[in-house]
DNA sequence: AGGGCCTCCTGAGAGC
DNA sequence: TGCTCTCAGGAGGCCC
């Protein structure tokens, strides 16, 4: 099903909703959430005139009072913290996590609703912001100011692209952690925004074996981790995230990830560097792919 | 206290 | 062709 682009508001979103949904079967990580946030900036200063909960059974039940709380409020700002999109209103904020398959898309009100559209925010100018999520791993919360005190945001670690994420602080943090570095990179209390795909790629780029205990990493290895974390995420953001780039190209041309993934999704295939077959193991029910030769 | 496993969910793809 | 099973993963919560 193709939504006529004349129905849709502002690129880069919403040209072909079918493609958007399919490509977002890759989970949104920090670059994708950042790209969504940037794409929604044009909604700032618009008002929410209504909110409909079609299916409030997301990862957590959506507060049934949210429609009442947000209606007639103006969107003051749209920001990101970790993988959360924060829509700031006058008397509080909406905190939205896209989970694995969550999508925020904007269209005109008359556009027919899709299966798995769970929450509809009607805005002024006859447009709607819709939360669409096939697997319903995402969540939507209401938080009064100051929102950083909210339980979901309170314990989060540093943003990976900020100055607070640096080799010395990372080394100090890791020295207290006994679990594997792969699990640690996924721990949002250590550093935010990294999911399974980027964790695999970062460890490969840094030449660090995913099973290494976090507290065994030397300062020079922490420097490599910080360097490659920042370069990979920065590159992904510059390219518009993984899946949104794909979305702009419904002709199924490979997007950022298909072009640049070195290990994720390539188990048993040759290493792009040394040609050794890539190995894979499970870490907490998540697939970890690595090169047994390049990663020590 | 810290680490690791379980759980929620749906659709794609493989196997029969 | 159609049914069944497996797999994918974010992150809170529970168990050891």
XYZ file of N, CA, C and O (backbone and C1' of nucleotides) in Angstrom, chain A residues 27 59 97 135 196 264 286, chain C residues 7-13:
77
model
N 15.980 -2.974 14.563
C 15.547 -2.113 15.663
C 16.174 -0.726 15.560
O 17.317 -0.568 15.172
N 4.508 -2.086 25.437
C 5.386 -2.769 26.408
C 4.841 -2.594 27.819
O 4.828 -3.515 28.619
N 9.410 5.501 23.372
C 10.459 4.546 22.983
C 9.918 3.716 21.828
O 8.793 3.219 21.894
N 5.450 -5.091 16.790
C 5.677 -6.024 17.915
C 5.307 -5.434 19.276
O 5.379 -6.122 20.278
N 22.120 -4.087 19.625
C 22.892 -5.273 19.257
C 23.717 -5.065 17.985
O 24.857 -5.520 17.903
N 27.635 -7.987 11.860
C 26.240 -8.286 12.186
C 25.518 -8.905 10.982
O 25.580 -8.381 9.865
N 20.956 -12.903 22.677
C 21.173 -12.061 21.501
C 22.378 -12.593 20.745
O 23.391 -12.968 21.350
P 16.008 -21.474 16.803
O 16.060 -19.974 16.279
C 16.217 -19.728 14.887
C 15.920 -18.272 14.607
C 16.518 -17.315 15.644
O 17.488 -16.490 15.018
C 14.241 -16.773 15.117
P 18.547 -15.726 15.924
O 18.008 -14.233 15.902
C 17.808 -13.581 14.651
C 16.975 -12.350 14.855
C 17.283 -11.629 16.168
O 18.304 -10.667 15.948
C 14.911 -11.767 15.729
P 19.277 -10.357 17.143
O 18.463 -9.260 17.970
C 18.039 -8.084 17.318
C 17.064 -7.366 18.221
C 17.641 -7.002 19.605
O 17.263 -5.669 19.919
C 15.644 -8.213 19.838
P 18.294 -4.776 20.706
O 17.316 -3.983 21.678
C 16.361 -3.071 21.108
C 15.579 -2.400 22.208
C 16.403 -1.965 23.414
O 15.787 -0.793 23.948
C 14.938 -3.732 24.052
P 16.500 -0.039 25.168
O 15.902 -0.750 26.461
C 14.509 -0.639 26.723
C 14.152 -1.529 27.899
C 15.088 -1.399 29.109
O 14.278 -1.395 30.257
C 14.808 -3.626 28.538
P 14.636 -0.503 31.504
O 13.545 -0.983 32.552
C 12.177 -1.009 32.149
C 11.488 -2.208 32.769
C 11.740 -2.373 34.265
O 10.512 -2.751 34.885
C 12.410 -4.333 33.103
P 10.407 -2.822 36.459
O 10.480 -4.379 36.744
C 9.551 -5.227 36.078
C 9.888 -6.671 36.399
C 10.242 -6.916 37.862
O 9.612 -8.115 38.283
C 11.963 -7.717 36.461
